[in-house]
Amino acid sequence: MTTTLDAAQRVLPPLRIGPITVDTPVVLAPMAGVTNTAFRTLCREAGASTGHHPGLYVAEMVTSRALVERNPEALRIVTFGPQESPRSVQVYGVDPATVGEAVRIIAAEDRADHVDLNFGCPVPKVTRKGGGGALPWKRQLFTDIVRAAVRAAEPHGVPVTVKMREGIDDEHLTYLEAGPIAEAEGAAAVALHARTVAMHYSGQARWPSIARLKEAVTGVPVLGNGDIWSAEDALRMVAETGADGVVVGRGCQGRPWLFADLAAAFHGHTVRVRPTLQQVAETIYRHGELMIDFFDDGDRAEAEGKGMRDLRKHMAWYLKGYAVGGESRHALALVSTLAELRERLDALGDAPYPGKDAEGQRGRAGTPKTPHLPYGWLDSRDLSPEWEAKLREAELSVSGG
Ligand SMILES: Cc1cc2nc3c(=O)[nH]c(=O)nc-3n(C[C@H](O)[C@H](O)[C@H](O)COP(=O)(O)O)c2cc1C
C-alpha cells in the first residue's frame, strides 16, 4: 500500500538490543491472542513496504512452565515464518529456575534471537500468583529472574529484555528501581508501559514516567509504551521522553499498516497509509490465509476452522470507522471457511478511507481495578520462604497480558 521511500532525515539512530540492530526503532508489543506469526507477518510486511528495514515484532507471551514441559501450544507460539528475522519471543514466569530453563531451551535450541520478559501483565489470574506487574515489588525475586534469564541466554548470544509497568499502584511504584536492576543484571533494554497494574488499560499512559526511567537507566535502551495510536503519537513520545524507541500494541490491532506509517515517520517521511475498504478487505483475506498456515499441523480443514475462528476477533478492529453495515459486520464475525470469507469480503464493495473514525483509541480500555495480589504481598518487599515455595507451584498456564 506504500511505495519505497527515498532517503530522508531519520529521527532516531537504529535501536541496539545486544547484538541485534533494529533499523526502525519500533517494536510490535507482545499481545496474547494477537501477535502470532500471521499478524506479525502482516505488520512486518507493512513496515518493509517502505523500503526501510523494519522493526522488532514480538510473539505472544509463552509461560516458562509450559515451555519447559514442551506443551505443543506453547511450542506453536514459539514458531516463526521463514522471513521473520530477528525472531522475538516473550516469556512469563515467577520462578527463576523455570524461567532460566525456558530461556535456555529457546536460546540453546535456536528457537529465537531475542527473549523479552513479562513483568507487566495486570490480569488477575496472573497478579494473584505474584506474577506479571505484581512481581517487581519483590525486589530479589525480580533480580533473580532477570539474572537467571540473562545467564541462560548469554552463552548463545541471545539478548534478554524486560517489559514492565510503573508498579502496582501509585503507592507502590517499582519501575525506577526495577529498570536499573534489570540493567545491572544484564538486560539489553527496558520497556515501560507507563501505567500501573491498578490502571489496567484505563486513563492515559503517563509518558513523563518514561522520561524518568530514561534518566535512571543510562547504559541500555529505554523503550516507551502506551497509547501510541499513530505515527505522530510515536514521534511525540520520543520527543517528550527521550525514549530510544517505541513499543506499539493496541494501535495496530486491525491496522498492521501502522507499521508502514511508523517506519516512514522514523525515517523522516510524512507519507501515511490511508487504505480504502477494499484494501482493508484484501488485508483481512491475507490475514485469514496466514492464520490457516499458522494452525496447519497437517490437517488443512481443521486449520481452516481454527484460523477463521481466531480471525473473527480482528474484524471489528479492521472495520472500525468504515462504512459497513451491521449485518455485514455480523456475517464476517461468524466466518468459518476461507470461501465464506472471500464471499463476505467481496460483498462489502469499496469505500474511501474514513479518516478520524478509523483512527484514535482502539482495543482494550476500561476502568481502574483494584489489583488482585497474593495475601500480604504488599507488606514486605521480600518474599517469605512460604511464598517462595508457593511460587514454584504457581506456574500455571496463563494467557493474557
Ligand atoms: C489483547 C492484549 C494482549 C496483551 N498481551 C500481552 C502479553 O502477552 N505480554 C505483555 O507484556 N503485554 C501484553 N499486553 C500489553 C501490551 O503489550 C502493551 O503493553 C499495552 O497494550 C500498552 O500498549 P498500547 O497502548 O500500545 O496498546 C497485551 C495487551 C493487549 C491489548
Tab-separated table of C-alpha atoms and ligand atoms in Angstrom:
chain	number	residue	atom	x	y	z
A	1	MET	CA	0.000	0.000	0.000
A	2	THR	CA	3.033	2.304	0.069
A	3	THR	CA	5.927	2.740	-2.248
A	4	THR	CA	9.590	2.639	-1.420
A	5	LEU	CA	10.693	5.907	0.097
A	6	ASP	CA	13.836	7.845	-0.738
A	7	ALA	CA	16.433	8.727	1.856
A	8	ALA	CA	15.438	11.410	4.337
A	9	GLN	CA	16.446	12.548	7.794
A	10	ARG	CA	15.957	9.745	10.312
A	11	VAL	CA	14.501	10.645	13.706
A	12	LEU	CA	16.466	8.218	15.870
A	13	PRO	CA	19.530	6.044	15.361
A	14	PRO	CA	18.909	2.308	14.954
A	15	LEU	CA	17.951	0.526	18.142
A	16	ARG	CA	20.623	-1.788	19.517
A	17	ILE	CA	19.375	-4.703	21.560
A	18	GLY	CA	22.508	-6.603	22.430
A	19	PRO	CA	23.877	-7.923	19.150
A	20	ILE	CA	20.650	-7.111	17.277
A	21	THR	CA	20.370	-3.877	15.328
A	22	VAL	CA	16.795	-2.748	14.719
A	23	ASP	CA	16.894	-0.169	11.966
A	24	THR	CA	13.469	1.277	12.689
A	25	PRO	CA	13.250	1.735	16.477
A	26	VAL	CA	9.732	0.365	16.687
A	27	VAL	CA	8.593	-2.789	18.478
A	28	LEU	CA	5.310	-4.623	17.981
A	29	ALA	CA	4.175	-5.227	21.573
A	30	PRO	CA	3.617	-8.827	22.588
A	31	MET	CA	-0.142	-9.370	22.704
A	32	ALA	CA	-1.560	-12.720	23.776
A	33	GLY	CA	-4.107	-13.923	21.249
A	34	VAL	CA	-2.999	-11.340	18.668
A	35	THR	CA	0.702	-11.308	17.764
A	36	ASN	CA	1.052	-14.772	16.271
A	37	THR	CA	3.049	-15.442	13.101
A	38	ALA	CA	0.112	-14.405	10.927
A	39	PHE	CA	-0.334	-10.964	12.438
A	40	ARG	CA	3.391	-10.365	12.854
A	41	THR	CA	3.892	-11.142	9.176
A	42	LEU	CA	1.337	-8.516	8.160
A	43	CYS	CA	2.987	-5.935	10.428
A	44	ARG	CA	6.459	-6.784	9.173
A	45	GLU	CA	5.387	-6.650	5.525
A	46	ALA	CA	3.821	-3.248	6.134
A	47	GLY	CA	6.994	-1.953	7.778
A	48	ALA	CA	9.136	-3.338	4.970
A	49	SER	CA	6.888	-1.879	2.263
A	50	THR	CA	8.531	1.480	2.887
A	51	GLY	CA	11.882	0.094	1.788
A	52	HIS	CA	13.294	0.532	5.268
A	53	HIS	CA	14.452	-2.358	7.356
A	54	PRO	CA	11.516	-2.822	9.711
A	55	GLY	CA	11.388	-3.126	13.490
A	56	LEU	CA	11.078	-5.887	16.035
A	57	TYR	CA	7.893	-7.962	16.210
A	58	VAL	CA	7.376	-9.863	19.458
A	59	ALA	CA	5.379	-13.084	19.654
A	60	GLU	CA	2.594	-13.748	22.160
A	61	MET	CA	3.827	-14.471	25.637
A	62	VAL	CA	4.625	-18.063	26.482
A	63	THR	CA	4.698	-19.314	30.053
A	64	SER	CA	8.004	-20.732	31.189
A	65	ARG	CA	6.379	-23.785	32.737
A	66	ALA	CA	4.528	-24.676	29.535
A	67	LEU	CA	7.695	-24.287	27.525
A	68	VAL	CA	9.737	-26.407	29.899
A	69	GLU	CA	7.023	-29.060	29.662
A	70	ARG	CA	7.140	-28.688	25.872
A	71	ASN	CA	3.439	-28.145	25.672
A	72	PRO	CA	2.511	-28.192	21.944
A	73	GLU	CA	0.560	-24.919	22.095
A	74	ALA	CA	3.495	-23.231	23.843
A	75	LEU	CA	5.819	-24.522	21.131
A	76	ARG	CA	3.422	-23.234	18.483
A	77	ILE	CA	3.719	-19.744	19.983
A	78	VAL	CA	7.460	-20.024	19.522
A	79	THR	CA	7.260	-20.664	15.779
A	80	PHE	CA	8.300	-18.187	13.136
A	81	GLY	CA	7.857	-17.749	9.432
A	82	PRO	CA	10.963	-18.102	7.237
A	83	GLN	CA	11.058	-14.338	6.657
A	84	GLU	CA	10.902	-13.499	10.364
A	85	SER	CA	14.247	-12.136	11.463
A	86	PRO	CA	15.032	-11.325	14.173
A	87	ARG	CA	12.752	-13.801	15.939
A	88	SER	CA	11.438	-12.414	19.180
A	89	VAL	CA	9.583	-14.202	21.990
A	90	GLN	CA	8.244	-13.176	25.366
A	91	VAL	CA	8.490	-15.400	28.417
A	92	TYR	CA	6.377	-15.178	31.543
A	93	GLY	CA	7.257	-16.813	34.818
A	94	VAL	CA	7.520	-16.400	38.577
A	95	ASP	CA	10.225	-18.915	39.402
A	96	PRO	CA	13.856	-18.121	38.471
A	97	ALA	CA	14.817	-21.738	37.797
A	98	THR	CA	11.845	-22.372	35.494
A	99	VAL	CA	12.338	-19.090	33.641
A	100	GLY	CA	16.041	-19.854	33.279
A	101	GLU	CA	15.292	-23.294	31.848
A	102	ALA	CA	12.675	-21.905	29.446
A	103	VAL	CA	15.124	-19.294	28.194
A	104	ARG	CA	17.830	-21.944	27.858
A	105	ILE	CA	15.529	-24.042	25.692
A	106	ILE	CA	14.776	-21.066	23.458
A	107	ALA	CA	18.392	-19.955	23.152
A	108	ALA	CA	20.205	-23.293	23.077
A	109	GLU	CA	17.759	-24.833	20.597
A	110	ASP	CA	17.933	-21.724	18.417
A	111	ARG	CA	14.196	-21.124	18.657
A	112	ALA	CA	14.501	-17.310	18.790
A	113	ASP	CA	17.005	-14.453	18.577
A	114	HIS	CA	15.612	-12.316	21.387
A	115	VAL	CA	13.768	-13.003	24.636
A	116	ASP	CA	11.599	-10.439	26.404
A	117	LEU	CA	10.434	-10.983	29.983
A	118	ASN	CA	6.871	-10.111	31.010
A	119	PHE	CA	6.644	-8.020	34.181
A	120	GLY	CA	3.616	-6.027	33.120
A	121	CYS	CA	0.628	-8.319	32.909
A	122	PRO	CA	-2.284	-6.896	35.003
A	123	VAL	CA	-4.649	-9.860	34.557
A	124	PRO	CA	-5.950	-11.020	37.990
A	125	LYS	CA	-5.186	-14.667	37.213
A	126	VAL	CA	-1.526	-13.659	36.878
A	127	THR	CA	-1.078	-10.981	39.561
A	128	ARG	CA	-2.915	-13.133	42.113
A	129	LYS	CA	0.018	-15.517	41.788
A	130	GLY	CA	2.520	-12.698	42.218
A	131	GLY	CA	3.343	-12.662	38.506
A	132	GLY	CA	3.432	-10.037	35.741
A	133	GLY	CA	3.036	-6.491	37.009
A	134	ALA	CA	2.970	-7.611	40.654
A	135	LEU	CA	6.379	-9.240	40.550
A	136	PRO	CA	8.933	-6.383	40.602
A	137	TRP	CA	7.576	-5.436	44.041
A	138	LYS	CA	9.538	-8.420	45.299
A	139	ARG	CA	12.929	-6.932	44.532
A	140	GLN	CA	15.058	-10.025	44.995
A	141	LEU	CA	12.741	-12.301	43.074
A	142	PHE	CA	12.722	-9.839	40.170
A	143	THR	CA	16.531	-9.668	40.294
A	144	ASP	CA	16.829	-13.461	40.380
A	145	ILE	CA	14.502	-13.965	37.416
A	146	VAL	CA	16.288	-11.431	35.222
A	147	ARG	CA	19.641	-12.894	36.248
A	148	ALA	CA	18.549	-16.473	35.513
A	149	ALA	CA	17.223	-15.492	32.089
A	150	VAL	CA	20.308	-13.478	31.130
A	151	ARG	CA	22.670	-16.247	32.266
A	152	ALA	CA	20.755	-18.876	30.301
A	153	ALA	CA	20.707	-16.773	27.130
A	154	GLU	CA	24.175	-15.248	27.246
A	155	PRO	CA	26.234	-18.256	26.054
A	156	HIS	CA	24.086	-18.325	22.924
A	157	GLY	CA	24.337	-14.601	22.195
A	158	VAL	CA	20.610	-14.058	22.756
A	159	PRO	CA	19.729	-10.717	24.372
A	160	VAL	CA	17.115	-10.567	27.126
A	161	THR	CA	14.902	-7.514	27.649
A	162	VAL	CA	12.441	-6.528	30.353
A	163	LYS	CA	8.923	-5.180	29.816
A	164	MET	CA	7.199	-3.724	32.845
A	165	ARG	CA	4.582	-1.334	34.176
A	166	GLU	CA	5.153	1.597	36.544
A	167	GLY	CA	4.262	-0.541	39.526
A	168	ILE	CA	1.266	-1.993	41.299
A	169	ASP	CA	-0.437	1.326	42.081
A	170	ASP	CA	0.599	4.896	42.806
A	171	GLU	CA	1.637	3.968	46.363
A	172	HIS	CA	3.691	1.010	45.159
A	173	LEU	CA	5.701	2.140	42.152
A	174	THR	CA	8.591	-0.088	41.144
A	175	TYR	CA	9.850	0.981	37.729
A	176	LEU	CA	12.584	3.395	38.821
A	177	GLU	CA	14.134	0.656	40.888
A	178	ALA	CA	13.429	-2.247	38.541
A	179	GLY	CA	14.930	-0.502	35.500
A	180	PRO	CA	18.425	-0.112	36.990
A	181	ILE	CA	18.254	-3.627	38.488
A	182	ALA	CA	17.438	-5.056	35.062
A	183	GLU	CA	20.303	-3.103	33.530
A	184	ALA	CA	22.735	-4.263	36.225
A	185	GLU	CA	21.667	-7.880	35.706
A	186	GLY	CA	22.447	-7.673	32.004
A	187	ALA	CA	19.113	-6.884	30.361
A	188	ALA	CA	19.721	-5.462	26.891
A	189	ALA	CA	16.807	-2.995	27.005
A	190	VAL	CA	13.959	-1.983	29.265
A	191	ALA	CA	10.443	-1.164	28.083
A	192	LEU	CA	7.896	0.693	30.183
A	193	HIS	CA	4.140	0.595	29.726
A	194	ALA	CA	3.520	3.836	31.564
A	195	ARG	CA	0.559	2.659	33.621
A	196	THR	CA	0.276	0.879	36.951
A	197	VAL	CA	-1.382	-2.517	37.316
A	198	ALA	CA	-4.283	-0.744	39.067
A	199	MET	CA	-4.832	1.434	35.997
A	200	HIS	CA	-5.198	-1.680	33.858
A	201	TYR	CA	-5.885	-0.130	30.421
A	202	SER	CA	-7.801	2.891	31.724
A	203	GLY	CA	-6.936	6.574	31.564
A	204	GLN	CA	-3.849	7.743	29.770
A	205	ALA	CA	-0.372	6.283	29.777
A	206	ARG	CA	1.852	8.649	31.755
A	207	TRP	CA	4.660	9.356	29.355
A	208	PRO	CA	6.613	11.525	31.852
A	209	SER	CA	7.411	8.257	33.667
A	210	ILE	CA	9.224	7.107	30.528
A	211	ALA	CA	11.381	10.236	30.693
A	212	ARG	CA	12.135	9.469	34.350
A	213	LEU	CA	13.108	5.905	33.528
A	214	LYS	CA	15.348	7.199	30.768
A	215	GLU	CA	17.209	9.235	33.402
A	216	ALA	CA	17.538	6.192	35.674
A	217	VAL	CA	18.668	3.716	33.000
A	218	THR	CA	21.634	5.083	31.121
A	219	GLY	CA	23.509	2.123	29.679
A	220	VAL	CA	20.861	0.296	27.654
A	221	PRO	CA	17.949	1.477	25.504
A	222	VAL	CA	14.717	2.549	27.172
A	223	LEU	CA	11.565	1.902	25.163
A	224	GLY	CA	8.330	3.789	25.720
A	225	ASN	CA	4.951	2.082	25.581
A	226	GLY	CA	1.347	3.142	25.950
A	227	ASP	CA	-1.257	4.889	23.845
A	228	ILE	CA	0.535	5.249	20.543
A	229	TRP	CA	-2.312	5.327	18.044
A	230	SER	CA	-0.486	6.925	15.128
A	231	ALA	CA	2.997	7.587	13.815
A	232	GLU	CA	2.624	11.164	15.041
A	233	ASP	CA	1.994	9.869	18.584
A	234	ALA	CA	5.184	7.804	18.350
A	235	LEU	CA	7.248	10.818	17.292
A	236	ARG	CA	5.710	12.872	20.069
A	237	MET	CA	6.508	10.209	22.684
A	238	VAL	CA	10.134	10.132	21.588
A	239	ALA	CA	10.365	13.933	21.591
A	240	GLU	CA	8.732	14.252	25.015
A	241	THR	CA	10.533	11.412	26.789
A	242	GLY	CA	13.876	10.874	25.071
A	243	ALA	CA	12.971	7.186	24.628
A	244	ASP	CA	15.268	5.192	22.362
A	245	GLY	CA	12.331	3.520	20.663
A	246	VAL	CA	8.630	2.802	20.980
A	247	VAL	CA	6.503	-0.268	21.629
A	248	VAL	CA	3.124	-0.326	19.904
A	249	GLY	CA	0.254	-2.607	20.894
A	250	ARG	CA	-3.433	-1.843	20.502
A	251	GLY	CA	-2.844	0.895	17.923
A	252	CYS	CA	-2.059	-1.710	15.265
A	253	GLN	CA	-4.956	-4.061	16.023
A	254	GLY	CA	-6.811	-4.141	12.711
A	255	ARG	CA	-4.223	-1.734	11.309
A	256	PRO	CA	-0.999	-3.598	10.560
A	257	TRP	CA	-0.225	-0.822	8.056
A	258	LEU	CA	0.519	1.395	11.068
A	259	PHE	CA	4.000	-0.148	10.813
A	260	ALA	CA	4.397	1.436	7.379
A	261	ASP	CA	3.471	4.799	8.876
A	262	LEU	CA	5.868	4.250	11.778
A	263	ALA	CA	8.744	3.241	9.505
A	264	ALA	CA	8.081	6.247	7.290
A	265	ALA	CA	7.839	8.621	10.233
A	266	PHE	CA	11.014	7.413	11.926
A	267	HIS	CA	12.864	7.878	8.658
A	268	GLY	CA	11.612	11.427	8.283
A	269	HIS	CA	8.779	10.931	5.790
A	270	THR	CA	5.275	12.339	6.042
A	271	VAL	CA	3.569	9.805	3.737
A	272	ARG	CA	0.910	7.717	5.554
A	273	VAL	CA	-1.194	4.702	4.567
A	274	ARG	CA	-4.877	5.501	4.176
A	275	PRO	CA	-6.482	2.264	2.932
A	276	THR	CA	-9.811	2.091	1.180
A	277	LEU	CA	-12.297	-0.525	2.361
A	278	GLN	CA	-11.273	-2.812	-0.491
A	279	GLN	CA	-7.637	-2.621	0.563
A	280	VAL	CA	-8.655	-3.430	4.126
A	281	ALA	CA	-10.639	-6.405	2.804
A	282	GLU	CA	-7.552	-7.687	0.970
A	283	THR	CA	-5.543	-7.436	4.187
A	284	ILE	CA	-8.224	-9.340	6.097
A	285	TYR	CA	-8.175	-12.085	3.473
A	286	ARG	CA	-4.403	-12.351	3.604
A	287	HIS	CA	-4.607	-12.417	7.401
A	288	GLY	CA	-7.039	-15.331	7.052
A	289	GLU	CA	-4.684	-17.246	4.776
A	290	LEU	CA	-1.723	-16.669	7.104
A	291	MET	CA	-3.821	-17.689	10.084
A	292	ILE	CA	-4.624	-21.041	8.442
A	293	ASP	CA	-0.913	-21.612	7.750
A	294	PHE	CA	-0.216	-20.856	11.408
A	295	PHE	CA	-2.624	-23.533	12.628
A	296	ASP	CA	-1.746	-26.085	9.952
A	297	ASP	CA	-0.328	-29.208	11.575
A	298	GLY	CA	-1.169	-31.324	8.544
A	299	ASP	CA	-4.956	-31.202	8.685
A	300	ARG	CA	-5.849	-28.230	6.448
A	301	ALA	CA	-9.595	-28.365	7.176
A	302	GLU	CA	-9.031	-28.242	10.903
A	303	ALA	CA	-6.550	-25.394	10.461
A	304	GLU	CA	-9.094	-23.505	8.370
A	305	GLY	CA	-11.659	-23.759	11.145
A	306	LYS	CA	-9.209	-22.662	13.820
A	307	GLY	CA	-7.802	-19.887	11.663
A	308	MET	CA	-11.214	-18.440	10.819
A	309	ARG	CA	-12.315	-18.577	14.446
A	310	ASP	CA	-9.192	-16.725	15.507
A	311	LEU	CA	-9.661	-14.163	12.726
A	312	ARG	CA	-13.151	-13.243	13.921
A	313	LYS	CA	-11.989	-11.046	16.774
A	314	HIS	CA	-9.956	-8.943	14.365
A	315	MET	CA	-12.985	-7.990	12.229
A	316	ALA	CA	-14.314	-5.171	14.392
A	317	TRP	CA	-10.818	-3.716	14.643
A	318	TYR	CA	-10.278	-3.858	10.872
A	319	LEU	CA	-13.634	-2.313	10.068
A	320	LYS	CA	-13.579	0.412	12.736
A	321	GLY	CA	-14.787	3.631	11.138
A	322	TYR	CA	-15.540	2.164	7.694
A	323	ALA	CA	-18.951	2.399	6.106
A	324	VAL	CA	-20.007	-1.222	6.664
A	325	GLY	CA	-23.492	-2.164	7.829
A	326	GLY	CA	-24.257	-4.179	10.951
A	327	GLU	CA	-25.347	-7.242	9.000
A	328	SER	CA	-22.119	-7.451	7.009
A	329	ARG	CA	-20.072	-6.982	10.164
A	330	HIS	CA	-22.033	-9.710	11.893
A	331	ALA	CA	-21.581	-12.118	8.970
A	332	LEU	CA	-17.826	-11.517	8.961
A	333	ALA	CA	-17.625	-12.067	12.703
A	334	LEU	CA	-19.119	-15.548	12.173
A	335	VAL	CA	-16.982	-16.629	9.250
A	336	SER	CA	-15.916	-20.282	9.313
A	337	THR	CA	-14.295	-21.019	5.931
A	338	LEU	CA	-11.957	-19.165	3.602
A	339	ALA	CA	-14.559	-19.342	0.814
A	340	GLU	CA	-17.106	-17.684	3.096
A	341	LEU	CA	-14.559	-15.053	3.983
A	342	ARG	CA	-13.926	-14.288	0.291
A	343	GLU	CA	-17.621	-14.067	-0.453
A	344	ARG	CA	-18.425	-11.830	2.510
A	345	LEU	CA	-15.480	-9.536	1.874
A	346	ASP	CA	-16.382	-9.210	-1.821
A	347	ALA	CA	-19.917	-8.248	-0.814
A	348	LEU	CA	-18.556	-5.216	1.047
A	349	GLY	CA	-17.699	-3.363	-2.152
A	350	ASP	CA	-15.452	-0.373	-1.667
A	351	ALA	CA	-15.496	2.812	0.381
A	352	PRO	CA	-12.943	5.559	0.935
A	353	TYR	CA	-10.696	5.835	3.957
A	354	PRO	CA	-12.954	7.244	6.676
A	355	GLY	CA	-10.359	9.498	8.321
A	356	LYS	CA	-10.672	10.189	12.034
A	357	ASP	CA	-13.266	7.453	12.613
A	358	ALA	CA	-10.678	4.791	11.747
A	359	GLU	CA	-8.052	6.351	13.978
A	360	GLY	CA	-7.533	7.053	17.668
A	361	GLN	CA	-8.012	4.640	20.540
A	362	ARG	CA	-8.977	1.024	19.871
A	363	GLY	CA	-8.856	-2.303	21.683
A	364	ARG	CA	-8.915	-2.834	25.431
A	365	ALA	CA	-9.791	0.177	27.613
A	366	GLY	CA	-11.984	0.073	30.728
A	367	THR	CA	-11.723	1.362	34.239
A	368	PRO	CA	-9.125	1.113	37.018
A	369	LYS	CA	-9.293	-2.106	39.037
A	370	THR	CA	-8.016	-2.945	42.478
A	371	PRO	CA	-5.117	-5.315	41.782
A	372	HIS	CA	-5.605	-8.926	42.834
A	373	LEU	CA	-2.496	-9.827	44.787
A	374	PRO	CA	-1.384	-12.724	46.939
A	375	TYR	CA	-2.366	-12.275	50.577
A	376	GLY	CA	0.048	-9.904	52.352
A	377	TRP	CA	2.011	-9.253	49.119
A	378	LEU	CA	2.422	-5.523	49.790
A	379	ASP	CA	3.507	-5.932	53.414
A	380	SER	CA	7.123	-6.540	52.525
A	381	ARG	CA	9.484	-6.105	49.580
A	382	ASP	CA	10.951	-9.515	50.348
A	383	LEU	CA	9.493	-12.893	49.632
A	384	SER	CA	8.648	-15.079	52.592
A	385	PRO	CA	10.060	-18.639	52.413
A	386	GLU	CA	6.482	-19.885	52.345
A	387	TRP	CA	5.774	-17.807	49.231
A	388	GLU	CA	8.979	-18.835	47.599
A	389	ALA	CA	7.806	-22.432	47.775
A	390	LYS	CA	4.336	-21.499	46.582
A	391	LEU	CA	5.600	-19.590	43.569
A	392	ARG	CA	7.310	-22.676	42.251
A	393	GLU	CA	3.959	-24.386	42.262
A	394	ALA	CA	2.218	-21.431	40.750
A	395	GLU	CA	3.488	-21.583	37.219
A	396	LEU	CA	0.100	-22.499	35.887
A	397	SER	CA	-0.719	-22.000	32.235
A	398	VAL	CA	-1.903	-18.447	31.885
A	399	SER	CA	-2.850	-16.312	28.933
A	400	GLY	CA	-3.487	-12.638	28.544
A	401	GLY	CA	-1.400	-9.601	29.130
B	1	LIG	C1	-5.028	-8.185	23.804
B	1	LIG	C2	-3.770	-7.800	24.535
B	1	LIG	C3	-2.875	-8.781	24.916
B	1	LIG	C4	-1.699	-8.444	25.577
B	1	LIG	N1	-0.801	-9.421	25.891
B	1	LIG	C5	0.395	-9.085	26.438
B	1	LIG	C6	1.403	-10.054	26.664
B	1	LIG	O1	1.236	-11.241	26.388
B	1	LIG	N2	2.576	-9.636	27.219
B	1	LIG	C7	2.806	-8.332	27.558
B	1	LIG	O2	3.888	-7.987	28.053
B	1	LIG	N3	1.865	-7.394	27.351
B	1	LIG	C8	0.694	-7.731	26.782
B	1	LIG	N4	-0.233	-6.760	26.509
B	1	LIG	C9	0.117	-5.367	26.791
B	1	LIG	C10	0.755	-4.712	25.559
B	1	LIG	O3	1.960	-5.366	25.204
B	1	LIG	C11	1.042	-3.229	25.801
B	1	LIG	O4	1.973	-3.104	26.838
B	1	LIG	C12	-0.210	-2.446	26.178
B	1	LIG	O5	-1.284	-2.789	25.345
B	1	LIG	C13	0.041	-0.936	26.109
B	1	LIG	O6	0.442	-0.551	24.820
B	1	LIG	P1	-0.588	0.099	23.765
B	1	LIG	O7	-1.184	1.308	24.425
B	1	LIG	O8	0.265	0.431	22.573
B	1	LIG	O9	-1.626	-0.931	23.497
B	1	LIG	C14	-1.423	-7.088	25.885
B	1	LIG	C15	-2.342	-6.109	25.523
B	1	LIG	C16	-3.493	-6.437	24.843
B	1	LIG	C17	-4.441	-5.344	24.456
